[in-house]
Coordinates of C-alpha atoms and ligand atoms in Angstrom, one line a residue:
M88 CA 91.7 50.3 -66.2
A89 CA 92.3 46.8 -65.0
P90 CA 89.6 44.2 -65.7
R91 CA 87.1 43.7 -62.9
I92 CA 86.3 40.3 -61.6
L93 CA 83.4 39.3 -59.3
V94 CA 84.2 36.3 -57.1
V95 CA 81.1 34.4 -55.9
D96 CA 81.8 31.8 -53.2
D97 CA 80.1 31.1 -49.8
E98 CA 83.5 30.3 -48.2
A99 CA 85.2 33.4 -47.1
A100 CA 88.6 31.8 -47.1
M101 CA 88.2 30.7 -50.7
R102 CA 87.1 34.2 -51.7
E103 CA 90.1 35.7 -49.9
L104 CA 92.5 33.3 -51.6
L105 CA 91.1 34.0 -55.1
R106 CA 91.2 37.7 -54.4
I107 CA 94.9 37.6 -53.4
V108 CA 95.8 35.5 -56.5
L109 CA 93.7 37.7 -58.8
E110 CA 94.8 41.0 -57.4
A111 CA 98.4 40.0 -57.7
E112 CA 97.7 39.6 -61.4
G113 CA 96.6 43.2 -61.5
Y114 CA 92.9 42.6 -61.6
R115 CA 90.3 44.4 -59.5
V116 CA 88.2 42.1 -57.4
A117 CA 84.8 42.3 -55.8
E118 CA 83.3 39.5 -53.6
A119 CA 79.9 38.0 -53.1
G120 CA 79.1 35.3 -50.6
T121 CA 75.5 34.6 -51.6
L122 CA 73.4 34.5 -54.7
A123 CA 71.6 37.6 -53.6
E124 CA 74.8 39.5 -53.1
A125 CA 76.1 38.4 -56.5
Q126 CA 72.9 39.5 -58.2
A127 CA 73.1 42.9 -56.5
A128 CA 76.7 43.3 -57.6
L129 CA 76.0 42.2 -61.2
A130 CA 73.1 44.6 -61.4
R131 CA 75.5 47.4 -60.6
G132 CA 77.5 46.2 -63.6
G133 CA 81.0 46.8 -64.7
F134 CA 82.4 43.2 -64.5
D135 CA 84.6 41.6 -67.1
L136 CA 84.4 38.1 -65.6
V137 CA 82.5 36.3 -62.9
V138 CA 84.2 33.4 -61.0
C139 CA 81.3 31.5 -59.5
D140 CA 80.7 28.6 -57.1
I141 CA 77.7 26.4 -57.8
F142 CA 76.5 25.7 -54.2
L143 CA 75.5 28.9 -52.5
P144 CA 73.6 29.2 -49.3
D145 CA 70.6 30.8 -51.0
G146 CA 70.6 29.0 -54.3
N147 CA 72.5 27.6 -57.2
G148 CA 75.3 29.4 -59.1
L149 CA 74.1 28.0 -62.3
E150 CA 70.9 30.0 -61.8
L151 CA 73.0 33.1 -61.7
V152 CA 74.6 32.2 -65.0
R153 CA 71.3 31.6 -66.6
S154 CA 69.5 34.7 -65.3
T155 CA 72.4 36.9 -66.2
R156 CA 72.5 35.6 -69.8
V157 CA 68.7 35.9 -70.1
G158 CA 68.9 39.4 -68.7
G159 CA 71.1 40.2 -71.7
L160 CA 74.2 40.8 -69.7
D161 CA 77.1 39.5 -71.6
V162 CA 79.7 38.7 -68.9
P163 CA 81.6 35.4 -69.0
F164 CA 81.2 33.1 -66.1
L165 CA 83.9 30.7 -64.9
V166 CA 82.2 28.1 -62.8
I167 CA 84.2 26.5 -59.9
T168 CA 83.0 23.8 -57.6
A169 CA 84.1 21.1 -55.3
H170 CA 81.2 18.6 -55.6
T171 CA 81.8 17.8 -59.2
T172 CA 80.5 15.4 -61.7
P173 CA 81.1 15.5 -65.5
A174 CA 77.4 16.0 -66.0
Q175 CA 77.5 19.0 -63.8
A176 CA 80.3 20.5 -65.9
I177 CA 78.3 19.9 -69.0
T178 CA 75.3 21.6 -67.5
A179 CA 77.3 24.6 -66.5
L180 CA 78.7 25.0 -70.0
R181 CA 75.3 24.5 -71.5
E182 CA 73.9 27.2 -69.3
G183 CA 76.4 29.6 -70.8
A184 CA 79.5 29.3 -68.5
V185 CA 82.6 29.9 -70.5
D186 CA 84.6 27.4 -68.5
Y187 CA 84.6 25.0 -65.6
L188 CA 87.2 24.1 -62.9
S189 CA 86.8 21.6 -60.2
K190 CA 88.2 22.4 -56.7
P191 CA 90.8 22.1 -55.6
F192 CA 92.6 23.5 -58.6
D193 CA 96.1 24.6 -59.4
M194 CA 96.4 28.4 -59.0
E195 CA 98.5 28.6 -62.2
V196 CA 95.8 26.8 -64.1
F197 CA 93.2 29.2 -62.6
K198 CA 95.2 32.2 -63.6
G199 CA 95.6 30.9 -67.1
V200 CA 91.9 30.3 -67.5
V201 CA 91.0 33.7 -66.2
A202 CA 93.5 35.4 -68.5
K203 CA 92.2 33.4 -71.5
H204 CA 88.7 34.5 -71.0
L205 CA 89.5 38.1 -70.4
A206 CA 91.5 38.1 -73.6
V207 CA 88.8 36.6 -75.6
H208 CA 86.6 39.3 -74.3
A209 CA 88.7 42.1 -75.6
P210 CA 87.2 43.4 -78.8
E211 CA 89.0 43.5 -82.1
P212 CA 90.7 46.9 -82.3
A213 CA 89.4 49.5 -84.7
A214 CA 86.6 47.1 -85.8
F215 CA 84.0 49.8 -85.7
F216 CA 83.7 52.5 -88.2
D217 CA 86.4 55.1 -87.4
F218 CA 85.8 54.9 -83.7
I219 CA 89.3 54.7 -82.2
G220 CA 89.6 52.9 -78.9
Q221 CA 91.3 50.0 -77.4
A222 CA 91.4 51.1 -73.7
P223 CA 90.0 48.5 -71.3
S224 CA 87.5 51.1 -70.0
L225 CA 85.9 51.0 -73.5
W226 CA 85.7 47.2 -73.7
P227 CA 82.3 46.9 -72.0
I228 CA 81.0 49.1 -74.9
L229 CA 83.0 47.8 -77.8
Q230 CA 82.4 44.1 -77.0
R231 CA 78.7 44.6 -77.1
L232 CA 78.6 46.8 -80.1
P233 CA 78.1 44.1 -82.9
Q234 CA 75.2 42.6 -80.9
I235 CA 73.7 46.0 -80.2
A236 CA 74.0 47.0 -83.8
R237 CA 72.3 43.8 -85.0
S238 CA 69.4 44.3 -82.6
D239 CA 66.8 47.0 -83.3
A240 CA 66.5 48.0 -79.7
T241 CA 66.6 51.7 -78.6
V242 CA 69.9 52.8 -77.2
L243 CA 70.7 55.6 -74.7
I244 CA 74.2 56.8 -74.9
T245 CA 75.4 58.9 -71.9
G246 CA 78.8 60.6 -71.3
E247 CA 80.5 63.9 -70.9
S248 CA 80.5 66.4 -73.8
G249 CA 82.9 65.5 -76.6
T250 CA 83.4 61.8 -75.6
G251 CA 82.2 60.5 -79.0
K252 CA 78.5 59.8 -78.3
E253 CA 77.5 60.8 -81.8
L254 CA 80.3 58.9 -83.5
L255 CA 79.3 55.8 -81.5
A256 CA 75.7 56.3 -82.6
R257 CA 76.8 56.5 -86.2
A258 CA 79.0 53.4 -85.8
I259 CA 76.0 51.5 -84.4
H260 CA 73.9 52.6 -87.4
A261 CA 76.6 51.7 -89.9
A262 CA 76.9 48.2 -88.5
S263 CA 73.2 47.7 -88.3
P264 CA 70.8 46.1 -90.8
R265 CA 69.6 49.7 -91.3
A266 CA 72.9 50.9 -92.7
A267 CA 71.4 51.4 -96.1
G268 CA 68.8 53.8 -94.6
L269 CA 69.7 57.3 -93.3
F270 CA 71.2 58.3 -90.0
V271 CA 69.3 61.5 -89.1
P272 CA 70.6 63.5 -86.2
V273 CA 68.4 66.0 -84.4
N274 CA 69.5 68.3 -81.7
C275 CA 66.7 68.4 -79.2
G276 CA 68.0 71.4 -77.4
A277 CA 68.5 73.6 -80.4
L278 CA 65.0 74.6 -81.3
P279 CA 62.1 76.1 -79.4
E280 CA 59.2 73.7 -78.9
P281 CA 56.8 74.6 -81.8
L282 CA 59.6 74.5 -84.3
L283 CA 61.0 71.3 -82.8
E284 CA 57.6 69.6 -83.2
S285 CA 57.3 70.4 -86.8
E286 CA 61.0 69.6 -87.4
L287 CA 60.4 66.1 -85.9
F288 CA 56.9 65.3 -87.1
G289 CA 56.5 67.6 -90.1
H290 CA 53.6 69.8 -90.7
A291 CA 50.7 70.3 -93.1
R292 CA 50.5 73.3 -95.4
G293 CA 48.8 76.1 -93.6
A294 CA 49.3 74.6 -90.1
F295 CA 50.7 77.9 -88.9
T296 CA 51.8 81.2 -90.4
G297 CA 54.7 80.5 -92.7
A298 CA 53.9 76.9 -93.3
I299 CA 53.5 77.4 -97.0
R300 CA 53.9 73.7 -98.0
D301 CA 53.8 70.3 -96.4
K302 CA 57.0 69.3 -94.6
R303 CA 58.0 65.8 -94.0
G304 CA 59.8 66.0 -90.7
L305 CA 62.8 64.1 -89.5
F306 CA 61.0 61.0 -88.3
L307 CA 59.9 60.3 -91.9
E308 CA 63.2 61.4 -93.2
A309 CA 64.7 58.6 -91.0
H310 CA 62.2 56.0 -92.2
G311 CA 64.0 52.7 -92.6
G312 CA 67.1 54.2 -90.9
T313 CA 68.1 55.6 -87.5
L314 CA 66.9 58.8 -85.8
F315 CA 69.6 60.2 -83.4
L316 CA 68.0 62.3 -80.7
D317 CA 70.9 64.3 -79.4
E318 CA 70.8 66.3 -76.2
V319 CA 67.6 64.4 -75.4
A320 CA 67.5 65.8 -71.8
E321 CA 66.8 69.3 -73.3
L322 CA 63.4 68.2 -74.6
P323 CA 60.6 70.3 -73.2
L324 CA 58.1 68.2 -71.1
A325 CA 55.3 68.7 -73.6
M326 CA 57.5 67.4 -76.4
Q327 CA 58.5 64.5 -74.2
V328 CA 54.9 63.4 -74.2
K329 CA 54.6 63.7 -78.0
L330 CA 57.8 61.8 -78.5
L331 CA 56.7 59.0 -76.1
R332 CA 53.5 58.6 -78.0
A333 CA 55.4 58.4 -81.3
L334 CA 57.8 55.8 -79.9
Q335 CA 55.0 53.7 -78.4
E336 CA 52.7 53.7 -81.4
R337 CA 55.4 53.9 -84.1
K338 CA 53.2 56.5 -85.7
I339 CA 53.5 60.3 -86.0
R340 CA 51.1 63.0 -86.6
P341 CA 52.3 66.1 -88.5
V342 CA 51.4 69.5 -87.0
G343 CA 48.1 70.7 -88.3
D344 CA 47.2 67.3 -89.8
N345 CA 44.9 64.7 -88.4
R346 CA 46.3 61.8 -90.3
E347 CA 48.7 59.5 -88.5
I348 CA 51.6 58.1 -90.5
E349 CA 53.4 54.9 -89.6
V350 CA 57.1 55.2 -89.3
D351 CA 59.9 52.6 -89.0
V352 CA 62.9 54.1 -87.3
R353 CA 65.4 53.0 -84.8
I354 CA 66.0 55.4 -82.0
I355 CA 69.4 56.2 -80.5
A356 CA 69.3 59.0 -77.9
A357 CA 72.2 60.8 -76.3
T358 CA 72.8 63.2 -73.4
N359 CA 75.6 64.6 -71.3
R360 CA 73.2 65.2 -68.5
N361 CA 72.4 62.9 -65.6
L362 CA 68.9 61.7 -66.6
E363 CA 68.2 60.0 -63.2
Q364 CA 68.7 63.3 -61.5
L365 CA 66.4 65.1 -64.0
L366 CA 63.8 62.3 -63.3
R367 CA 63.9 63.1 -59.6
V368 CA 63.3 66.8 -60.1
G369 CA 60.6 66.1 -62.6
K370 CA 62.4 67.6 -65.6
F371 CA 62.4 64.3 -67.5
R372 CA 59.5 61.9 -67.8
E373 CA 60.0 58.5 -66.2
D374 CA 58.0 56.7 -68.9
L375 CA 60.1 58.2 -71.7
F376 CA 63.3 57.4 -69.8
Y377 CA 62.4 53.7 -69.7
R378 CA 61.5 53.8 -73.4
L379 CA 64.9 55.2 -74.3
N380 CA 67.0 53.4 -71.7
V381 CA 66.6 49.9 -73.2
I382 CA 70.2 49.5 -73.9
H383 CA 72.5 51.9 -72.0
L384 CA 76.0 52.7 -73.1
H385 CA 78.1 55.0 -71.0
V386 CA 81.2 56.5 -72.8
P387 CA 83.9 57.1 -70.3
P388 CA 85.7 60.5 -70.3
L389 CA 89.1 60.6 -72.2
R390 CA 91.0 60.9 -68.9
E391 CA 89.8 57.4 -68.1
R392 CA 91.3 56.0 -71.3
R393 CA 94.6 57.8 -71.7
E394 CA 95.9 54.7 -73.5
D395 CA 94.1 55.8 -76.6
I396 CA 95.4 59.4 -76.6
P397 CA 98.5 58.8 -78.8
E398 CA 96.5 57.0 -81.5
L399 CA 93.7 59.6 -81.4
A400 CA 96.3 62.5 -81.6
R401 CA 98.0 60.9 -84.6
H402 CA 94.6 60.3 -86.2
F403 CA 93.6 63.9 -85.9
V404 CA 97.0 65.2 -87.0
S405 CA 97.0 63.0 -90.1
R406 CA 93.4 64.0 -90.9
A407 CA 94.2 67.7 -90.5
C408 CA 97.3 67.4 -92.7
G409 CA 95.3 65.6 -95.3
R410 CA 92.8 68.4 -95.4
L411 CA 95.5 71.0 -95.7
Q412 CA 97.3 68.8 -98.3
V413 CA 100.6 69.0 -96.4
P414 CA 102.8 66.0 -95.5
I415 CA 101.8 64.3 -92.3
K416 CA 103.5 65.9 -89.3
Q417 CA 105.1 64.0 -86.5
I418 CA 104.3 64.6 -82.9
H419 CA 107.2 65.2 -80.6
R420 CA 107.3 62.9 -77.6
D421 CA 107.3 65.9 -75.2
V422 CA 104.0 66.9 -76.8
M423 CA 102.7 63.4 -76.4
A424 CA 103.7 63.4 -72.7
V425 CA 101.7 66.6 -72.1
L426 CA 98.7 65.2 -74.1
E427 CA 98.7 62.0 -72.1
S428 CA 98.8 63.8 -68.7
Y429 CA 96.3 66.5 -69.4
H430 CA 92.8 66.0 -67.9
W431 CA 90.8 66.8 -71.0
P432 CA 87.6 68.4 -69.7
G433 CA 86.4 68.7 -73.3
N434 CA 87.4 65.1 -74.0
V435 CA 88.0 63.8 -77.6
R436 CA 86.6 67.0 -79.2
E437 CA 89.1 69.1 -77.3
L438 CA 92.0 66.9 -78.4
E439 CA 90.7 67.1 -81.9
N440 CA 90.6 70.9 -81.8
I441 CA 94.1 71.2 -80.2
M442 CA 95.7 68.9 -82.8
E443 CA 94.0 70.7 -85.7
R444 CA 95.2 74.0 -84.3
A445 CA 98.7 72.6 -83.8
V446 CA 98.8 71.4 -87.4
A447 CA 97.8 74.9 -88.6
L448 CA 100.3 76.7 -86.4
E449 CA 103.3 74.5 -86.9
P450 CA 105.4 75.3 -90.0
S451 CA 107.9 72.5 -89.5
A452 CA 107.3 68.8 -89.9
V453 CA 107.2 68.1 -86.2
I454 CA 104.6 69.3 -83.8
T455 CA 106.4 70.6 -80.7
L456 CA 105.4 72.2 -77.4
S457 CA 105.3 75.6 -78.9
S458 CA 102.3 74.6 -81.0
L459 CA 100.2 73.7 -77.9
P460 CA 98.1 76.3 -76.1
L461 CA 99.6 77.6 -72.9
S462 CA 96.6 76.5 -70.9
L463 CA 97.6 72.9 -71.7
L464 CA 101.2 73.4 -70.7
G465 CA 100.6 75.3 -67.5
E466 CA 98.0 73.1 -66.1
A467 CA 98.4 73.8 -62.4
Q468 CA 96.1 71.2 -60.9
P469 CA 95.7 68.2 -63.1
L470 CA 94.1 66.4 -60.1
A471 CA 91.6 69.0 -59.2
A472 CA 89.4 67.9 -62.0
S473 CA 89.7 64.2 -61.2
P474 CA 87.2 62.6 -58.8
P475 CA 87.6 63.3 -55.1
V476 CA 89.7 60.8 -53.2
R477 CA 87.6 57.7 -52.8
L478 CA 88.7 54.3 -51.4
P479 CA 87.7 51.6 -53.9
E480 CA 85.4 48.9 -52.6
S481 CA 88.1 46.3 -52.7
G482 CA 90.7 48.6 -51.2
F483 CA 94.0 49.3 -53.0
D484 CA 97.7 49.8 -52.7
V485 CA 98.0 53.3 -51.4
E486 CA 101.9 53.3 -51.4
A487 CA 101.9 52.4 -55.1
H488 CA 99.4 55.1 -55.7
I489 CA 101.4 57.8 -53.9
H490 CA 104.5 56.8 -55.9
E491 CA 102.5 57.1 -59.1
L492 CA 101.3 60.6 -58.1
R493 CA 104.8 61.7 -57.1
R494 CA 106.3 60.4 -60.3
E495 CA 103.7 62.1 -62.4
Y496 CA 104.2 65.5 -60.7
M497 CA 107.9 65.2 -61.0
R498 CA 107.6 64.3 -64.7
Q499 CA 105.5 67.4 -65.3
A500 CA 107.8 69.6 -63.3
L501 CA 110.7 68.4 -65.3
L502 CA 108.8 69.1 -68.5
R503 CA 107.9 72.6 -67.3
T504 CA 111.5 73.5 -66.4
G505 CA 113.0 72.0 -69.5
G506 CA 114.7 69.3 -67.5
V507 CA 116.4 71.6 -64.9
Q508 CA 116.2 69.4 -61.8
K509 CA 116.9 72.2 -59.2
S510 CA 114.0 74.3 -60.5
A511 CA 111.7 71.3 -60.8
A512 CA 112.5 70.4 -57.2
R513 CA 111.6 73.9 -56.1
L514 CA 108.3 73.8 -58.0
L515 CA 107.4 70.8 -56.0
R516 CA 108.8 72.1 -52.6
M517 CA 111.1 69.1 -52.5
S518 CA 114.7 69.2 -51.4
Y519 CA 117.1 68.8 -54.3
R520 CA 118.5 65.6 -52.6
A521 CA 115.0 64.1 -52.3
F522 CA 114.2 65.1 -55.9
R523 CA 117.4 63.5 -57.3
Y524 CA 116.8 60.4 -55.3
H525 CA 113.3 59.9 -56.7
V526 CA 114.4 60.9 -60.2
K527 CA 116.8 57.9 -60.1
K528 CA 114.3 55.6 -58.5
Y529 CA 111.6 56.4 -61.1
K530 CA 114.1 56.5 -63.9
L531 CA 112.8 60.0 -64.9
V532 CA 115.8 61.0 -66.9
E533 CA 117.9 58.9 -69.2
E534 CA 121.3 58.1 -67.9
Ligands
ATP820 N1 86.9 57.3 -80.3 C1 87.0 58.2 -81.3 N2 87.8 58.0 -82.4 C2 87.9 59.0 -83.3 N3 87.3 60.2 -83.3 C3 86.5 60.5 -82.2 C4 86.4 59.5 -81.2 N4 85.5 60.0 -80.2 C5 85.2 61.3 -80.6 N5 85.8 61.5 -81.8 C6 85.7 62.8 -82.6 O1 85.6 63.8 -81.6 C7 84.6 64.7 -81.9 C8 83.5 64.8 -80.9 O2 82.8 63.5 -80.9 P1 81.2 63.5 -80.8 O3 80.6 64.7 -81.5 O4 80.7 62.1 -81.2 O5 81.0 63.7 -79.3 P2 79.7 63.9 -78.4 O6 79.8 63.0 -77.2 O7 78.5 63.7 -79.2 O8 79.8 65.3 -77.8 P3 78.7 66.4 -77.3 O9 78.2 65.8 -76.1 O10 79.5 67.6 -77.1 O11 77.7 66.5 -78.4 C9 84.0 64.3 -83.3 O12 84.7 65.0 -84.3 C10 84.4 62.9 -83.4 O13 84.6 62.5 -84.7
MG821 MG1 77.1 65.2 -79.7

């Protein structure tokens, strides 16, 4: 996904100009004309850079820089202003702006400065554990990871099933000062309530039938380390109360025991459910939600970071080959093309399973289409699973989008028909002439 830039300026003409320049560079742009609008936009999040004027009708842009930084949001500000003194520039930088340009400025210089700060913002690839990811849609997570790991704050990780929430939690733990302690995962949905309580908090001998000896519980197990509360949305309400108390008081009480034990754990929670929605219907306690949601990380689905598919696929293949002690197999480019265009409802886990299966099924040194499951090849409606058509806030180039769609359908049709253009055209209800014309235009076959 292209980087997103917020342009804050009271002058509509200036915003328009900057938008045109930035969009031509391939960035996505949102605008704000006042401090209040800018604050609202920033609260919604998702920006990679803010271009901000100082004098705004309802306040000072530098306030925005300051409050954003104090609020813990780590987005670079490029301050632009007309009424400029060197002192002002210094103040802006001191407040945390990454750069300063006085108006009027050369658009080439402006573009260079923007590109520079977006690039600095890109995280070092593969810097974290074995979490593979370089796609821009992951940058907002990866760039904050070192800082998050260093802090001891509670983290809530959301994202569809199989997106890598647990791996990310492990990466945070491994990069944290608690790395020497244990990472203790607990699946909050797997156990009925009474068992879960003793699993988490432990129990005293004789607390209930079958409790033949004291049990320590996972909280104590994780003492000095990190407790990973997986599927946290599945916690029964009564357990939510008990968990909240443990988090607030940093003490636990084993079942059937009246002692309280102090524990020192860092909490990372994860869920693939929409917690806000569960709050509204009373299935999840608001107070617990705010306790957990101190730092929120949302892991995007794999279909929003297709750039990473080849590297992930190769990673899973070489790992599977390693386990089977066979030489590392290559992935044929037709296979890669299918992998890159599939919509991955099961996300990274599904890719992992499919590559492992392919390695097991493929006797030769190259993984070819025949080692993929048919469901992947015959995907009828790759778009049905993508979000419904929605016009982005800042509008977009609909012609380019339609071309992109047509090209993608044609590419898949050619794949399905083994390159036979007549059959591919028929699959898409296109005339052979029109098909051939577009094949040339999109350079779909090598000449
Ligand atoms: N970015 C990544 N790089 C390498 N491996 C990954 C990545 N993301 C996920 N995986 C692998 O994919 C599998 C699924 O990841 P994980 O268990 O962390 O997902 P999850 O979000 O916790 O899923 P669920 O919601 O189903 O519990 C794991 O085997 C994990 O190692
Ligand atoms: Mg998980």
